[in-house]
Structures are given as C-alpha cells and as structure tokens.
Amino acid sequence: MIRLGVNSVLFKEFDFRTAARSIARAGYDGVELAAIQGMCEHLDLSRWQEQRDELLRIAEENGLSLLSMEVATLNEERLTTALEAAAGLGIPVVNVGPGGKSGVEEDVAASIAQLAKMSRKAEALGVTLCVKAHVGNAIYNTPTTLRAMAEIDSPAFGIDMDPSHIHRSGENAEEALPAVLSRVKHIHIRDCQGRAQGPGPIELQACGRGDIDLFGYCKAMVDGGYDGPVVLEVIGAKPEHSLADVATVAAESYGYLNACLKQLNAR
C-alpha cells in the first residue's frame, strides 16, 4: 500500500504538535519533517537529540509515521547532521535539492559529485538520500535526472520525483515518470496551474486544482510498481494563513490522492 504524508512545511506558522494533529485528522499515514533552514525547521538540526523524544511521541500520539525529512541543502556539514538525525529518529529518507543553475555544466557535475559523496555517508548510516529535479537548478528535468542516476551507483541514492517541477520544466510528469521510476524512492506531490517558475498560491497547489494530470501520474506510479511514500509538499504558507487555510489544503489533497490511489487498488 502506498502511504500518504504531508511535509510539515505547509504548517510552518504552527508548531509541530499542531501540524501533526491536523495532518492526522485529514487522514494521512505519516509526515515529512521539515528541516529547511530559513523556511521551516520543525526539526532543528542543531538540537535534534533534544527534540528526538518529543517528536517521536507527537508522531506516535497522532498515529503518524515519520516518512522522510526535507533538509533541501547539499551543504556537507548540515547534510551530514541531517543524515545522522534521520538515523537517530528512524527516518528512512532525507530529501535534498540539487542546487546550482540549469544549463551550467560545472554545476551539474558538482551537484552529482556531492550527491555521490553524501550518498556514501547515507549508506553507512542506513538512510536513503533522495534528490529531485528542481526548476532552475542544475538537475531540473528528465535528462539531467537520468545523468545523475547513471553516475551515482550507491544503493542509498534515490530520486524524489516531484511532478510539479517536471511540469514546470516543460515536460508531462505522467510521461516522464516511467523513465526514472527504477530509482524513485520518494515522491513529493502538489499541483500547479501553468508552467511558471513558481508553484503559485497554496490553495492552487492542492492536488486536483491545477493542470498536472495527477491521476495519470498516479497510474504511472502504480503501473510501475512504486510502493514508497507520496508526500504533499506545499510551500508558500504565510502568517496570514490560518490553521483552517492550511489544513484545508492538506485535507483536499488527501481526498483527491486517496481517491485516485483507491481506484488504482494502491490503497
């Protein structure tokens, strides 16, 4: 059964206990802990040992699994700490962005080299390191993703396949997924309208609101045998967004994704 989760960054204006309660009430199986410096740090990597028991207790009280962690950066010191924290918390996947700029060969090579190096560290700790193609970054589409897959042989390296970034890079995500699915270990998911660089306001990132063929994407996922986590990642929540605003995005997306996956016999 494919498990559904929410990246806690959607609830960045609220504490983790509040986020977990809302995520559980919406029906999700788990949560991705946000450890994104400068954006949302429900997991503060500088004191993760102090937070460990409380985070585990909150997740357990709400019946949620800790599906993954998003740290975003490839900075070696911070990412090493993130991998250690994941191992200590029993989190199986750490998600990062590729960094660099699209179309710059030196950036592509540097990103892949750093991912390879950090994947070896992840492997030693029993954790999987995943990267996603990101609009504007060095790895941004299917060809650059395939290059990383070809050049990184660690079993602890995986792809976090986010359809919104692939869509905004000019591809159709449901058609692109099969090419990389053999190394996909995690899926971030959200919707968007159009192919602009940014994902748009949070309400239009709710699954089913935009232009991505997310049912087709889910079908490609299931047809290809994927059985890892599918995690809603909605960014851009602002102080003026109420708890009801962000919880509605989570609940609406759960209803859409759960219905799609049930129709596909994956839940």
C-alpha positions as MATLAB code, in Angstrom:
seq = 'MIRLGVNSVLFKEFDFRTAARSIARAGYDGVELAAIQGMCEHLDLSRWQEQRDELLRIAEENGLSLLSMEVATLNEERLTTALEAAAGLGIPVVNVGPGGKSGVEEDVAASIAQLAKMSRKAEALGVTLCVKAHVGNAIYNTPTTLRAMAEIDSPAFGIDMDPSHIHRSGENAEEALPAVLSRVKHIHIRDCQGRAQGPGPIELQACGRGDIDLFGYCKAMVDGGYDGPVVLEVIGAKPEHSLADVATVAAESYGYLNACLKQLNAR';
ca = [
       0.000    0.000    0.000;
       1.276    3.431   -0.920;
       1.459    5.642    2.156;
       0.393    9.284    2.017;
       2.051   12.035    4.021;
       2.457   15.790    4.333;
       5.647   17.810    4.524;
       5.274   19.865    7.688;
       6.452   22.976    5.789;
       2.774   23.567    4.918;
       2.263   24.223    8.646;
       5.342   26.395    9.045;
       3.452   29.046   11.006;
       2.437   26.465   13.630;
       4.276   24.151   15.990;
       4.829   20.514   15.132;
       2.211   19.218   17.554;
      -0.449   21.359   15.860;
       0.777   20.281   12.434;
       0.744   16.591   13.323;
      -2.761   16.770   14.754;
      -4.105   18.429   11.598;
      -2.259   16.022    9.295;
      -3.641   13.017   11.165;
      -7.189   14.397   11.173;
      -7.022   14.799    7.394;
      -6.389   11.049    7.105;
      -2.678   10.862    6.281;
      -0.444    7.969    7.253;
       2.651    9.985    8.012;
       4.623   13.197    7.952;
       7.800   14.542    6.430;
       9.724   16.622    8.947;
      10.791   19.993    7.573;
      14.369   20.914    8.473;
      14.670   23.653    5.850;
      16.878   26.425    7.176;
      15.346   29.850    6.638;
      11.931   28.430    5.758;
      10.690   25.885    8.299;
      12.548   23.982   10.994;
      10.131   21.774   12.867;
      13.264   19.669   13.157;
      16.103   21.900   14.364;
      19.220   20.031   13.327;
      21.362   21.952   15.815;
      19.491   20.260   18.679;
      17.861   17.213   17.158;
      18.910   15.000   20.072;
      16.955   17.257   22.448;
      13.896   17.143   20.194;
      14.045   13.437   19.438;
      11.791   12.021   22.150;
       9.177   14.762   21.813;
       8.973   14.431   18.032;
       8.624   10.658   18.262;
       5.986   10.990   20.971;
       3.933   13.504   18.959;
       4.049   11.288   15.878;
       3.021    8.229   17.895;
       0.191   10.051   19.679;
      -1.248   11.005   16.288;
      -0.713    7.624   14.645;
       1.757    9.049   12.137;
       4.909    7.506   10.720;
       7.956    9.697   10.162;
       8.192    9.047    6.431;
      11.011   11.390    5.491;
      12.886   14.593    6.239;
      13.488   17.541    3.933;
      16.742   19.382    4.537;
      16.989   20.836    0.993;
      20.682   21.786    1.074;
      23.748   19.914   -0.184;
      25.980   21.692    2.339;
      28.165   18.866    3.620;
      28.157   19.788    7.300;
      24.424   20.375    7.535;
      23.513   17.384    5.408;
      25.796   15.101    7.436;
      23.966   16.190   10.585;
      20.638   15.606    8.833;
      21.622   12.062    7.895;
      22.721   11.368   11.469;
      19.444   12.812   12.782;
      17.452   10.662   10.343;
      19.245    7.548   11.560;
      18.630    8.566   15.171;
      14.930    9.229   14.592;
      14.318    6.189   12.399;
      13.534    8.339    9.354;
      14.299    6.333    6.207;
      14.639    9.110    3.600;
      16.336   12.507    3.544;
      15.355   14.792    0.664;
      17.550   17.487   -0.858;
      17.557   19.811   -3.828;
      20.336   19.672   -6.423;
      21.500   23.283   -6.169;
      23.334   25.034   -8.980;
      21.843   26.553  -12.110;
      20.229   24.959  -15.132;
      22.403   24.702  -18.216;
      25.705   25.163  -16.379;
      27.828   22.055  -16.899;
      30.103   22.800  -13.939;
      27.055   22.992  -11.670;
      25.649   19.688  -12.923;
      28.982   17.935  -12.383;
      29.437   19.476   -8.932;
      25.897   18.550   -7.852;
      26.292   14.946   -8.956;
      29.713   14.653   -7.290;
      28.340   15.952   -3.989;
      25.291   13.702   -4.186;
      27.546   10.711   -4.780;
      29.730   11.622   -1.804;
      26.801   12.193    0.538;
      25.055    9.028   -0.652;
      28.018    7.049    0.638;
      27.549    8.695    4.041;
      23.839    7.902    3.912;
      24.618    4.305    3.040;
      26.863    3.933    6.081;
      24.029    5.199    8.302;
      21.300    3.048    6.745;
      19.465    6.058    5.305;
      18.424    6.873    1.716;
      19.379   10.233    0.224;
      16.980   11.478   -2.455;
      17.272   14.409   -4.840;
      14.563   15.886   -7.002;
      14.706   17.679  -10.300;
      14.088   21.326   -9.413;
      13.109   24.145  -11.766;
      16.102   26.410  -12.375;
      18.621   24.122  -10.643;
      21.406   22.018  -12.120;
      19.242   18.883  -12.150;
      15.899   20.111  -13.433;
      14.401   17.659  -15.933;
      14.416   14.023  -17.041;
      17.745   14.097  -18.969;
      19.656   15.626  -16.036;
      17.948   13.218  -13.624;
      18.966   10.273  -15.791;
      22.541   11.549  -15.811;
      22.628   11.586  -12.002;
      21.156    8.078  -11.942;
      23.824    6.836  -14.341;
      26.729    8.415  -12.471;
      25.746    7.584   -8.875;
      25.819    3.877   -8.116;
      25.216    3.881   -4.353;
      22.101    1.890   -3.367;
      21.448    4.647   -0.828;
      20.855    7.191   -3.616;
      17.358    7.722   -4.915;
      15.159   10.108   -6.856;
      12.415   12.193   -5.254;
      10.137   12.634   -8.261;
       8.095   15.837   -7.918;
       5.610   16.197  -10.807;
       5.204   19.952  -10.341;
       8.887   20.667  -11.054;
       8.893   18.359  -14.074;
       5.685   20.004  -15.306;
       7.130   23.488  -14.856;
      10.290   22.406  -16.696;
       8.129   21.770  -19.763;
       7.527   18.022  -19.567;
       4.415   15.996  -18.814;
       5.062   14.332  -15.483;
       2.949   11.245  -16.160;
       5.023   10.566  -19.281;
       8.362   11.364  -17.614;
       7.944    9.178  -14.531;
       8.499    5.719  -16.112;
      11.983    6.706  -17.312;
      13.253    7.334  -13.773;
      10.969    5.098  -11.710;
      13.588    2.395  -11.177;
      15.432    4.730   -8.785;
      12.475    6.637   -7.322;
      12.456    6.163   -3.543;
      10.218    9.102   -2.595;
       7.597   11.294   -4.237;
       6.805   14.897   -3.414;
       3.488   15.890   -4.915;
       1.417   19.011   -5.472;
      -0.497   20.603   -8.315;
       0.040   23.885  -10.154;
      -1.581   25.971  -12.840;
       0.506   26.742  -15.900;
       4.244   26.250  -16.274;
       5.525   29.368  -14.486;
       8.701   29.160  -12.417;
       6.865   29.360   -9.087;
       4.201   26.901   -7.906;
       1.582   29.562   -7.171;
      -0.513   30.255   -4.052;
      -1.043   27.416   -1.611;
      -4.696   26.847   -2.491;
      -3.776   26.235   -6.152;
      -1.121   23.715   -5.102;
      -3.838   21.464   -3.655;
      -3.976   18.253   -5.650;
      -6.705   18.381   -8.286;
      -6.738   22.181   -8.560;
      -4.183   22.611  -11.312;
      -3.119   21.465  -14.760;
      -0.984   18.416  -13.976;
      -2.501   15.066  -14.885;
      -2.094   13.748  -11.360;
      -4.378   10.774  -11.943;
      -2.219    9.807  -14.916;
       0.851   10.334  -12.729;
      -0.574    8.092  -10.008;
      -1.406    5.460  -12.616;
       2.156    5.532  -13.970;
       3.398    5.233  -10.393;
       1.226    2.210   -9.628;
       1.729    0.545  -13.028;
       5.484    0.809  -12.456;
       5.277   -0.910   -9.077;
       6.157    2.069   -6.889;
       5.261    1.465   -3.240;
       7.139    4.211   -1.374;
       5.777    7.335    0.306;
       3.837   10.021   -1.549;
       4.169   13.265    0.375;
       2.255   16.502   -0.208;
       4.743   19.365   -0.318;
       3.050   22.756   -0.458;
       5.236   25.805    0.020;
       4.412   29.457    0.446;
       2.222   29.478    3.554;
       2.204   32.965    5.073;
       1.480   34.378    8.530;
      -1.949   35.482    7.334;
      -2.916   31.899    6.512;
      -4.981   30.432    9.332;
      -4.731   26.870   10.559;
      -8.005   26.222    8.731;
      -6.470   27.523    5.482;
      -3.505   25.162    5.515;
      -5.467   22.226    6.937;
      -7.971   22.612    4.085;
      -5.186   22.304    1.500;
      -3.958   19.146    3.228;
      -7.437   17.626    3.549;
      -8.483   18.448   -0.012;
      -5.270   16.920   -1.361;
      -5.719   13.794    0.741;
      -9.223   13.290   -0.613;
      -8.019   13.609   -4.197;
      -4.938   11.393   -3.839;
      -6.680    8.769   -1.744;
      -9.498    8.506   -4.291;
      -7.029    8.169   -7.185;
      -4.979    5.509   -5.430;
      -8.051    3.583   -4.271;
      -9.308    3.469   -7.852;
      -5.908    2.089   -8.817;
      -6.049   -0.502   -5.992;
      -2.992    1.035   -4.336;
      -4.727    1.887   -1.038;
];
